[in-house]
Tab-separated table of C-alpha atoms in Angstrom:
chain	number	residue	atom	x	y	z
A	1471	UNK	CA	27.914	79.046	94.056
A	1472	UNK	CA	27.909	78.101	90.764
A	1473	UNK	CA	27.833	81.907	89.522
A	1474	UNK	CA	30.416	83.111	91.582
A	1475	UNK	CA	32.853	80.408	90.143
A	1476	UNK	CA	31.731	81.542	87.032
A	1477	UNK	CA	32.391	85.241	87.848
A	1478	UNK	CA	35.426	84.511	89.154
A	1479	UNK	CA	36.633	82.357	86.157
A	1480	UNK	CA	35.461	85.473	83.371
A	1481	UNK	CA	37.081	88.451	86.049
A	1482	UNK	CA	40.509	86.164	86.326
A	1483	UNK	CA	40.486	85.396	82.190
A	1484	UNK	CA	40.496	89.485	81.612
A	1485	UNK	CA	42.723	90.074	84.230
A	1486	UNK	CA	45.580	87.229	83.041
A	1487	UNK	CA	45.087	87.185	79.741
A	1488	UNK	CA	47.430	90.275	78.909
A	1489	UNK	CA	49.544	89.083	81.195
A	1490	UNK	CA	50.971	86.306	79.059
A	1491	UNK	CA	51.367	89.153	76.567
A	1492	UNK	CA	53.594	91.082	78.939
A	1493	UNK	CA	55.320	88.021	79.797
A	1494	UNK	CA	56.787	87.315	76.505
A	1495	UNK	CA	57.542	91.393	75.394
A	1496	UNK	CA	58.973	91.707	79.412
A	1497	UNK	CA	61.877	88.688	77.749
A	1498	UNK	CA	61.925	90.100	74.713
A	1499	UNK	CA	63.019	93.534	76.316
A	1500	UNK	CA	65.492	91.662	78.653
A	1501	UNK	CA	67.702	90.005	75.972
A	1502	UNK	CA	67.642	93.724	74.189
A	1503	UNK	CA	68.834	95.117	77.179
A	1504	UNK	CA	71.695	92.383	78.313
A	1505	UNK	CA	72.833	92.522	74.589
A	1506	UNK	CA	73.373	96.653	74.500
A	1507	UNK	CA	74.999	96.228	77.789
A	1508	UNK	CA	77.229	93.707	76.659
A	1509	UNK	CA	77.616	95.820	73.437
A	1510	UNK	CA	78.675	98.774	75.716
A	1511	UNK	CA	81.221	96.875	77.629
A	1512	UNK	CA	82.837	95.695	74.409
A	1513	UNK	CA	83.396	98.831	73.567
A	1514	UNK	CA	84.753	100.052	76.847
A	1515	UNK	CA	87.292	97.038	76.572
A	1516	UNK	CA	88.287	97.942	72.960
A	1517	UNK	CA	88.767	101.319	74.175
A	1518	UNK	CA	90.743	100.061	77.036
A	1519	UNK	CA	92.530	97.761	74.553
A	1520	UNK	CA	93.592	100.863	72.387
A	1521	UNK	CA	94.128	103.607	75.209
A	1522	UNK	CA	98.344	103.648	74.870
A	1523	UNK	CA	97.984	103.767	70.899
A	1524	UNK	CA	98.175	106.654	68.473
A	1525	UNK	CA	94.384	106.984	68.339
A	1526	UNK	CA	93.168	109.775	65.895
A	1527	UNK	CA	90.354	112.561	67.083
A	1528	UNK	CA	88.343	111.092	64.337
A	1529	UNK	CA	88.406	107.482	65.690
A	1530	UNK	CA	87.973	108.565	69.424
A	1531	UNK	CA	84.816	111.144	67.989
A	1532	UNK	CA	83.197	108.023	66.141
A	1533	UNK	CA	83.881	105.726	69.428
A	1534	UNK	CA	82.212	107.949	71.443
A	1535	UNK	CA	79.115	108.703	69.108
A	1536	UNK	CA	78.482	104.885	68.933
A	1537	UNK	CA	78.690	104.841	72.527
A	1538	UNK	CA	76.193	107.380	73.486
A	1539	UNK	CA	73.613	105.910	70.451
A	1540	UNK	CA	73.589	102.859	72.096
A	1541	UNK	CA	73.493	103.952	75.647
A	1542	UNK	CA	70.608	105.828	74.436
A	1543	UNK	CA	68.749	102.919	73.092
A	1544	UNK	CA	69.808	100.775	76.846
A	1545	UNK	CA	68.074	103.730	78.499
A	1546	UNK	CA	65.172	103.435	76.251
A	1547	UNK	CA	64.815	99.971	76.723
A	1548	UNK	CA	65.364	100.208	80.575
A	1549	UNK	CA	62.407	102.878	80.019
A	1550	UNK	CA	60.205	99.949	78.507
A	1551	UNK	CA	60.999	97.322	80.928
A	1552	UNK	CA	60.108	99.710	84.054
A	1553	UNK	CA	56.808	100.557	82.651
A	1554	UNK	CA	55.616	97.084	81.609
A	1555	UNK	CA	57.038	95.695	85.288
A	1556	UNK	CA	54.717	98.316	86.367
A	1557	UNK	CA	51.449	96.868	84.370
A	1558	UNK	CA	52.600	93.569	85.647
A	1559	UNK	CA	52.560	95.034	89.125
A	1560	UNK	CA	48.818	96.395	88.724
A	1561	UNK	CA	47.856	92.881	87.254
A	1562	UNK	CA	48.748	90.709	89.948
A	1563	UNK	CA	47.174	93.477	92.247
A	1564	UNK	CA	44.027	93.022	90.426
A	1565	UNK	CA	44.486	89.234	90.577
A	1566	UNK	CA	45.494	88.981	94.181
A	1567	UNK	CA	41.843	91.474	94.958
A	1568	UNK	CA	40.248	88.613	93.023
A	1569	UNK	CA	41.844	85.492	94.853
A	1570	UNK	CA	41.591	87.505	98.110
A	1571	UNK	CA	37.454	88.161	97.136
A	1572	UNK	CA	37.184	84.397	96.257
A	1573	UNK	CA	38.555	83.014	99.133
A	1574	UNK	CA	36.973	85.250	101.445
A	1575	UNK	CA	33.672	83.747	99.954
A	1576	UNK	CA	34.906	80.294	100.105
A	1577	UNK	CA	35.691	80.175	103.325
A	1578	UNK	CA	32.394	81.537	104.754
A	1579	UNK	CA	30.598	79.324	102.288
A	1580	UNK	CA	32.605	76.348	103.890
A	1581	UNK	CA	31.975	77.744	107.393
A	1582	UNK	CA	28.812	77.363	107.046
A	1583	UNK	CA	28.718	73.851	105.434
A	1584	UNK	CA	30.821	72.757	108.795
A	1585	UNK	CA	28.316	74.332	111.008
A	1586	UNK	CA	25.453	72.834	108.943
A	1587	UNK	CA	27.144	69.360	109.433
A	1588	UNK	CA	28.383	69.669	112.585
A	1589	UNK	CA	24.880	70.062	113.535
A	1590	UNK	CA	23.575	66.920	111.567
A	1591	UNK	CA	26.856	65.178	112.047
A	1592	UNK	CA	25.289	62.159	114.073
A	1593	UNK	CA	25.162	58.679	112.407
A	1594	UNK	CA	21.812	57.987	113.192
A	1595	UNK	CA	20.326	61.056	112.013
A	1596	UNK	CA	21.548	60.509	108.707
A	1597	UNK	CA	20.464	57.129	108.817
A	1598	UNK	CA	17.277	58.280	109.518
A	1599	UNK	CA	17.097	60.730	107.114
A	1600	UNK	CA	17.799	57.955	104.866
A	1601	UNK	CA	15.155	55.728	106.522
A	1602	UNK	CA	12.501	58.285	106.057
A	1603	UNK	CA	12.534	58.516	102.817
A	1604	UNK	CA	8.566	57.453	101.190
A	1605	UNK	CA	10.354	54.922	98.925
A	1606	UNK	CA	13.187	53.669	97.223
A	1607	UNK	CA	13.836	55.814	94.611
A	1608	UNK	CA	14.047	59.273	97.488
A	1609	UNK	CA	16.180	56.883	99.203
A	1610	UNK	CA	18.594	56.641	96.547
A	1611	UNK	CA	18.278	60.510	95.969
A	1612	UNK	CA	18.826	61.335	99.361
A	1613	UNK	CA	21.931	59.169	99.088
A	1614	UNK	CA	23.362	61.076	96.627
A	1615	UNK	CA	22.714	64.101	97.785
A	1616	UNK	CA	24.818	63.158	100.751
A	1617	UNK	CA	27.304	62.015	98.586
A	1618	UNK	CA	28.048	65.032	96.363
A	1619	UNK	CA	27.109	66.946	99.892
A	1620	UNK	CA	30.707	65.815	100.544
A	1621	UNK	CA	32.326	65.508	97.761
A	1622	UNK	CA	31.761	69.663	97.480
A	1623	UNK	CA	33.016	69.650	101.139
A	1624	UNK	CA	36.265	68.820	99.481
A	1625	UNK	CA	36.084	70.380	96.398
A	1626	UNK	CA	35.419	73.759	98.781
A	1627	UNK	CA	38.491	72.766	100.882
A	1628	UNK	CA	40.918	71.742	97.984
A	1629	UNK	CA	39.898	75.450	96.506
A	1630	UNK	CA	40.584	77.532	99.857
A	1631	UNK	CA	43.944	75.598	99.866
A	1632	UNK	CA	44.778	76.469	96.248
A	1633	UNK	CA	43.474	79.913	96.143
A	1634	UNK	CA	45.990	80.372	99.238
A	1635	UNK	CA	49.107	78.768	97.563
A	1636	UNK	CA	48.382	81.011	94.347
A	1637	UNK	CA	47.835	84.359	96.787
A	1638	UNK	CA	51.388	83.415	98.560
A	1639	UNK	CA	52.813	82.698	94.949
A	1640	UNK	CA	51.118	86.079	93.624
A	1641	UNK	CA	52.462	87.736	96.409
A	1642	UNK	CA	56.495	86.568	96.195
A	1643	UNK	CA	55.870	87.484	92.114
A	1644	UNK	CA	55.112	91.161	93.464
A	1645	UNK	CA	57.954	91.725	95.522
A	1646	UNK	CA	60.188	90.090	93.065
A	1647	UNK	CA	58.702	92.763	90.791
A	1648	UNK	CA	59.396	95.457	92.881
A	1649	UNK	CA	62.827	94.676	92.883
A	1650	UNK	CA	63.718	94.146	89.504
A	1651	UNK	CA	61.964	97.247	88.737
A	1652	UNK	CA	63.891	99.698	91.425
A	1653	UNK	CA	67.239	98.010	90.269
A	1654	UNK	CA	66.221	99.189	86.664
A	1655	UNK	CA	65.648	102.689	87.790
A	1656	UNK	CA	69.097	102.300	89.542
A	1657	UNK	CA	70.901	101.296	86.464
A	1658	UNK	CA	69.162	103.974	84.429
A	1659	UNK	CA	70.246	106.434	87.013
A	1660	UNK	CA	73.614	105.078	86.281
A	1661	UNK	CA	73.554	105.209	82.633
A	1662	UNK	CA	72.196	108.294	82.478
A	1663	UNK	CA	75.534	110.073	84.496
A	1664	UNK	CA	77.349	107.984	81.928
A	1665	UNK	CA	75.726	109.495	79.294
A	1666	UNK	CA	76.066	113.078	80.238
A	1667	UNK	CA	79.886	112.266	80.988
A	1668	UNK	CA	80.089	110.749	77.375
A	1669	UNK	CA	78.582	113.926	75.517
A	1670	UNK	CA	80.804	116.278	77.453
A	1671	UNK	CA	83.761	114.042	75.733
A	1672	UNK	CA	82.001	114.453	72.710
A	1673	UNK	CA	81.674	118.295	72.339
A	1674	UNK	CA	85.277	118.278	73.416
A	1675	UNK	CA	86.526	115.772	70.869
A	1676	UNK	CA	84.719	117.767	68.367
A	1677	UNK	CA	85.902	121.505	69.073
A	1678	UNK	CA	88.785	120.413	69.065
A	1679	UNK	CA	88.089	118.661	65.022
A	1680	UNK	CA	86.640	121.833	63.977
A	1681	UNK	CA	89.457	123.616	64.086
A	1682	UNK	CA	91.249	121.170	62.149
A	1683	UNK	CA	88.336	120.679	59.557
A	1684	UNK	CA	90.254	120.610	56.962
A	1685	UNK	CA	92.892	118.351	57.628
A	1686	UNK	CA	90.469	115.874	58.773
A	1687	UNK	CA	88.274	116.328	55.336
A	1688	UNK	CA	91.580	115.466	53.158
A	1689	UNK	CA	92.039	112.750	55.274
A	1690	UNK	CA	88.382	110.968	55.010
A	1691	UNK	CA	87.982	111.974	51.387
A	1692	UNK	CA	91.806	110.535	50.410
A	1693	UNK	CA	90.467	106.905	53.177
A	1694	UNK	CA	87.283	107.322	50.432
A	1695	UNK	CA	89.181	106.787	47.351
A	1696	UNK	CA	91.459	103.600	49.145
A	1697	UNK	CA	88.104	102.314	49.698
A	1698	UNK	CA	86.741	102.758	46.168
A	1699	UNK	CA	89.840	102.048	44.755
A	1700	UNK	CA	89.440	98.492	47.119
A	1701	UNK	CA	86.011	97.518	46.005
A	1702	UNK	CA	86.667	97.564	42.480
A	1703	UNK	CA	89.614	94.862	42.943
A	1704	UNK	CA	87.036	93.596	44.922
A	1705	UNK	CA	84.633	93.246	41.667
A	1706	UNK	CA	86.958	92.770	39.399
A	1707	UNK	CA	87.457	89.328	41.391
A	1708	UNK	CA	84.211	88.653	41.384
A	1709	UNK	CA	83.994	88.982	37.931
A	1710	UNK	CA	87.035	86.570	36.929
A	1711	UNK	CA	85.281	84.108	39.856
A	1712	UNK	CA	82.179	83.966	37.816
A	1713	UNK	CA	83.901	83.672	34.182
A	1714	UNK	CA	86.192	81.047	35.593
A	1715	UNK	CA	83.169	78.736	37.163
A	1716	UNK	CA	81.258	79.411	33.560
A	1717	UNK	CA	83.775	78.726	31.448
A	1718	UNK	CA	84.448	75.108	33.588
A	1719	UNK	CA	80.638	74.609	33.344
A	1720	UNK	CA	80.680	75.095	29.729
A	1721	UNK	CA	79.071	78.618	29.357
A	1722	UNK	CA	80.710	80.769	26.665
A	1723	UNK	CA	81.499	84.609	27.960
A	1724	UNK	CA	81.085	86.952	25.393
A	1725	UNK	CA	83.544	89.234	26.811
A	1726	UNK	CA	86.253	89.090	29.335
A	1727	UNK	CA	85.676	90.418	32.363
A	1728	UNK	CA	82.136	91.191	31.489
A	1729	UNK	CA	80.070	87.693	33.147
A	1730	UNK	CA	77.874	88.815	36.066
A	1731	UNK	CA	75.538	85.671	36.504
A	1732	UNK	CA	76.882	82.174	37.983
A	1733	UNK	CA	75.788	79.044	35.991
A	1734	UNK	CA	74.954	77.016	38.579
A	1735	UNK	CA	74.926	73.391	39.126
A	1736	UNK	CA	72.357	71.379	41.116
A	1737	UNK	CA	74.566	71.337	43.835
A	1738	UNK	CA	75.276	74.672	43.766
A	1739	UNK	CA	71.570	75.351	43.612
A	1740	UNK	CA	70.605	73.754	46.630
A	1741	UNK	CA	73.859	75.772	48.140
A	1742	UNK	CA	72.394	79.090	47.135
A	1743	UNK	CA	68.709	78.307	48.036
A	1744	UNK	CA	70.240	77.626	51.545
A	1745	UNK	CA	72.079	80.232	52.055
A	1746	UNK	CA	69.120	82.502	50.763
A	1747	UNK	CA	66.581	80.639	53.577
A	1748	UNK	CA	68.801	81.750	55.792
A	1749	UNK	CA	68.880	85.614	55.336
A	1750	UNK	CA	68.572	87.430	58.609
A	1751	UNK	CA	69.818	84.658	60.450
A	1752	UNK	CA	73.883	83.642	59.636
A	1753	UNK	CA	76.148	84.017	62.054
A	1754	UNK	CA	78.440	87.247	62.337
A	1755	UNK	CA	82.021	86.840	60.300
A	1756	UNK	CA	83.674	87.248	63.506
A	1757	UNK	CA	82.628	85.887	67.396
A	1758	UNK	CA	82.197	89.224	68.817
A	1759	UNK	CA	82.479	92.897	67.731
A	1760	UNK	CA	80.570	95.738	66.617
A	1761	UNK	CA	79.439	97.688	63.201
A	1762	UNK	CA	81.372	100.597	63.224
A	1763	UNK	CA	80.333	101.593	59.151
A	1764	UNK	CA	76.763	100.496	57.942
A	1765	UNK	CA	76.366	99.578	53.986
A	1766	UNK	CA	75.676	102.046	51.606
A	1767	UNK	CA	75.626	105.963	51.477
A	1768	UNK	CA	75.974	108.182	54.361
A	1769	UNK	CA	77.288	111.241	56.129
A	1770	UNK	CA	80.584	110.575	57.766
A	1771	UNK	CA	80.013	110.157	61.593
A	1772	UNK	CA	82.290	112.652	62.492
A	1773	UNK	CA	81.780	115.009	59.759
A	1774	UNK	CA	78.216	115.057	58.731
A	1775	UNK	CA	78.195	117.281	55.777
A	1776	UNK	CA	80.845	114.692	54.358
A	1777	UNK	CA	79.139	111.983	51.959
A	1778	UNK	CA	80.935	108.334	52.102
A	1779	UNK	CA	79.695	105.525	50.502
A	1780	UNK	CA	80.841	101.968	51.764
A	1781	UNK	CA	80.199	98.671	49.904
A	1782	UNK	CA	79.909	96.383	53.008
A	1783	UNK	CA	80.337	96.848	56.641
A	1784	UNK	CA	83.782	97.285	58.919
A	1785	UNK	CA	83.441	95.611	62.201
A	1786	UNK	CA	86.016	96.716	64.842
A	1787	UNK	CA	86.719	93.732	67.034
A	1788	UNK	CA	89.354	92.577	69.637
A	1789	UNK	CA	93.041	91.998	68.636
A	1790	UNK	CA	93.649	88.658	67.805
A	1791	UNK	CA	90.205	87.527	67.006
A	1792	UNK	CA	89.097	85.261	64.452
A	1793	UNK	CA	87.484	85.570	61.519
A	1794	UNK	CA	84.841	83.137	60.351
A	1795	UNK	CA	82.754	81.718	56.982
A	1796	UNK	CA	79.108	83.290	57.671
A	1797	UNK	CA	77.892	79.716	55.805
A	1798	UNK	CA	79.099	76.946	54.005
A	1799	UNK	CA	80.701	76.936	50.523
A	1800	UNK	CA	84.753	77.055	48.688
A	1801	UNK	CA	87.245	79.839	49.094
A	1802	UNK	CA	87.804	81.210	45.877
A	1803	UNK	CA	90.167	83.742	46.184
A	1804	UNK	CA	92.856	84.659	48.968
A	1805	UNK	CA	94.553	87.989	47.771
A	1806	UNK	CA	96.895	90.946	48.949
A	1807	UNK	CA	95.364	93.902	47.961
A	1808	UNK	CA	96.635	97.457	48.738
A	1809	UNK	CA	95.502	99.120	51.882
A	1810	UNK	CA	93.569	96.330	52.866
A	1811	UNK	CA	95.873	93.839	54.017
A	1812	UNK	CA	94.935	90.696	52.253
A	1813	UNK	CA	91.292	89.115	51.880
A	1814	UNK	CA	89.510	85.984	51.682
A	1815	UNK	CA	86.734	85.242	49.634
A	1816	UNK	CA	83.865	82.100	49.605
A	1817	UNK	CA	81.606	81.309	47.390
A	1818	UNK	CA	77.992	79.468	48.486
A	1819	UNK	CA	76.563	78.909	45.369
A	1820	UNK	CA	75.794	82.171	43.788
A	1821	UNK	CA	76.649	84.015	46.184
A	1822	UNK	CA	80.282	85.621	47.320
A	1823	UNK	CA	81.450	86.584	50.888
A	1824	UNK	CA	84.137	88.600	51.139
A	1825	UNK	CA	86.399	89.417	54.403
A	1826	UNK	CA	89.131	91.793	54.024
A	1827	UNK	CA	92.016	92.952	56.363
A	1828	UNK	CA	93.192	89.342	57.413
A	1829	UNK	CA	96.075	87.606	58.466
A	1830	UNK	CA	97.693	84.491	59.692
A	1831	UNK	CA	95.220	82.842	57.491
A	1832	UNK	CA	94.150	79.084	57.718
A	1833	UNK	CA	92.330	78.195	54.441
A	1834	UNK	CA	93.713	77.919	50.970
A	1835	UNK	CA	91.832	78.439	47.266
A	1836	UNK	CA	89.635	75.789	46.377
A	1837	UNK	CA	89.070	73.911	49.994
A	1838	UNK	CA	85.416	73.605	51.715
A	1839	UNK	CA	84.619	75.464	54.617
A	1840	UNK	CA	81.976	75.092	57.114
A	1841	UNK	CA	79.577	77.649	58.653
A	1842	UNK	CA	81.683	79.246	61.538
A	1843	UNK	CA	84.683	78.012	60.410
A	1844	UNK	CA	87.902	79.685	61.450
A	1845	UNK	CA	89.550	81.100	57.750
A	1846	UNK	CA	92.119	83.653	59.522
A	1847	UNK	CA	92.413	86.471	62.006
A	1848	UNK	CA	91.856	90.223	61.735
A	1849	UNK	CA	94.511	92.313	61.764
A	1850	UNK	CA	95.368	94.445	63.889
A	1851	UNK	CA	96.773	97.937	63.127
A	1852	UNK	CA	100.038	98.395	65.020
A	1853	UNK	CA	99.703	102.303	64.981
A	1854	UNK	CA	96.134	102.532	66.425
A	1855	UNK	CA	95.443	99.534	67.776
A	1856	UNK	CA	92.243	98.753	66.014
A	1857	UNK	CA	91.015	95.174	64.754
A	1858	UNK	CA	88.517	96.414	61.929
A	1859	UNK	CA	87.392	94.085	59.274
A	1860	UNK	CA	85.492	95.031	56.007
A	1861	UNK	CA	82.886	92.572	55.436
A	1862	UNK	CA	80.964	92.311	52.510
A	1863	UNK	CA	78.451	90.453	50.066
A	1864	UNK	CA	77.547	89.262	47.104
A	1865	UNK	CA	75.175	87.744	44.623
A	1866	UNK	CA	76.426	87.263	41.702
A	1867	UNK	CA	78.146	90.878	40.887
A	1868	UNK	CA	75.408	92.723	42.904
A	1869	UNK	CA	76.214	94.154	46.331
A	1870	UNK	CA	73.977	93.132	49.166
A	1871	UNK	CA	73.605	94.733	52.309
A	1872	UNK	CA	75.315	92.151	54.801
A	1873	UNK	CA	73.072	93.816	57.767
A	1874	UNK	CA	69.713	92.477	56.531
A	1875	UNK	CA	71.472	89.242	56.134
A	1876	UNK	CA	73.375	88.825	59.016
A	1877	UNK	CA	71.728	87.951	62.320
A	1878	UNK	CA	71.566	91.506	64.554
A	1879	UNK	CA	73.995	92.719	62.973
């Protein structure tokens, strides 16, 4: 008996063992999935949102492409949640041929333990038996053999009844399995239509670009030199920020203009080294929205063969949202700039946040601000609709990329 346990014990190890593996990924894959679906339906209500409003080819072509990359990655990830539910299905059939195995030996072995005292079962005989024993010492082995006789009785019977329970557990697991995995192959079905629907809108929205190609190419090389012409008010901010807090600390700038390290207190020390330890993980400058312009250089999404270059990130988000401090720290700056509406920036040690295209804002120059802290709202264009904000960062004067910074993002 005692080998079987032990068989049974090794077999159930290799069988479960991944299954705490799949577990985890199976949750992991889950939250992926709800988050690209809820990414997907934020975009269907910004499109929604924007539907009456002079909307360019260019914006409706980028809208689109976003929406088919990330359908593409929900499909994927529907893809990897089907096939581990299916390992998960053939584990708990290998565990339930296990349990079934077990039990079927348990409850012969404890047939035939009845049977054996059924047939013994009179008082007197195991009296005698006790009685017969050649002296004191049998006596008290016989005893407790009769004892642990018994007490494996009800081991046996507390085993049949949990090895039942887990078979009946095992067994609602497996159709729960089943289906959660046929209503993901349902809602891949589904996504899949939606993605052939979405690249038919695609090939249309981009005939009918090419034969404006060269209208549109003015258009994103003259939004190219806005942009440049933005970031370099941008550092030139930065800049005066940095002279301004040396020159108060008592650091002599060669050169106007020319500073590009903070001289930081202790305070602002600790400041920096926290927001550092938190790199991958601050909250997003706004409560919901999407990256609709990654950092650094790359082909236009419409236009590949076009090269733009973009200093931070632009997040489209709903009209009216609010915008928010990423981390703790003091607004430095609050400034109209051309073409970009007016910005906000906050400093967290040595380091600069910047959030551009804002309005109605709530914080003036020099007060604290809290992580998550409401500083203003995006603005929304009145001609297309849109609520994009440029977000950027900083250490010191060096450009970060606010992606590997900002959690998901």
């Amino acid at each position: 008996m005692r080998l079987l346990k032990l068989t049974y014990f090794i077999g159930l190890l290799f069988i479960c063992m991944p299954s705490f593996s799949q577990s985890t990924k199976q949750q992991q894959l889950e939250e992926e999935r709800q988050r690209l679906r809820q990414e997907i339906e934020q975009m269907k209500q910004l499109r929604a949102d924007t539907k009456l409003k002079e909307r360019s080819l260019l914006d409706d072509l980028e809208t689109i492409n976003l929406q088919i990359s990330t359908r593409q990655n929900l499909i994927k990830i529907t893809n990897q949640q089907a096939n581990l539910l299916t390992r998960e299905i053939n584990t708990n059939f290998k565990k339930i041929d296990v349990y079934r195995t077990e039990l079927k030996t348990l409850k012969e072995d404890y047939a035939k333990m009845i049977t054996k005292s059924y047939k013994s079962k009179s008082h007197q005989s195991r009296i005698m038996f006790l009685l017969s024993s050649s002296d004191f010492a049998q006596a008290y082995k016989r005893l407790q053999y009769m004892k642990q006789y018994n007490e494996h009785r009800k081991e046996q019977a507390e085993r049949i009844e949990s090895n039942t329970l887990e078979l009946q557990k095992l067994n609602r697991d497996l159709s729960k399995q089943k289906e959660d995995k046929q209503t993901l192959i349902v809602e891949n079905r589904e996504a899949q239509e939606k993605l052939v629907e979405e690249k038919q809108q695609q090939q249309v929205l981009m005939a009918s670009i090419r034969k404006k190609r060269g209208v549109y190419t003015k258009q994103i090389k003259k939004k190219q030199e806005q942009a440049s012409a933005i970031d370099k008010a941008i550092e030139k901010l930065i800049r005066e920020a940095i002279a301004k807090a040396n020159k108060k600390a008592g650091k002599k700038v060669a050169k106007k203009g020319s500073a590009t390290t903070f001289a930081l207190t202790p305070e602002e020390t600790k400041l920096a080294a926290g927001f550092t330890s938190n790199k991958g993980k601050l909250p997003w400058p706004v409560g919901t929205g999407r990256v609709t312009k990654k950092f650094g250089r790359q082909p236009h999404p419409t236009l590949p063969n076009i090269q733009i270059n973009s200093s931070g990130v632009e997040i489209e988000t709903r009209a009216g949202e609010k915008a928010r401090a990423i981390f703790e720290g003091e607004v430095i700056a609050i400034q109209k700039l051309k073409g970009a509406s007016r910005l906000v920036q906050i400093r967290h040690g040595n380091y600069i946040t910047t959030y551009y295209n804002i309005e109605n804002i709530t914080v003036k120059e020099g007060q604290k601000v809290d992580t998550k802290q409401s500083i203003g709202q995006v603005r929304t264009n009145p001609t297309t609709g849109r609520a994009i904000m440029k977000f950027l960062i900083y250490q010191n004067a060096k450009r970060l990329n606010p992606q590997s910074w900002v959690y998901r993002m």
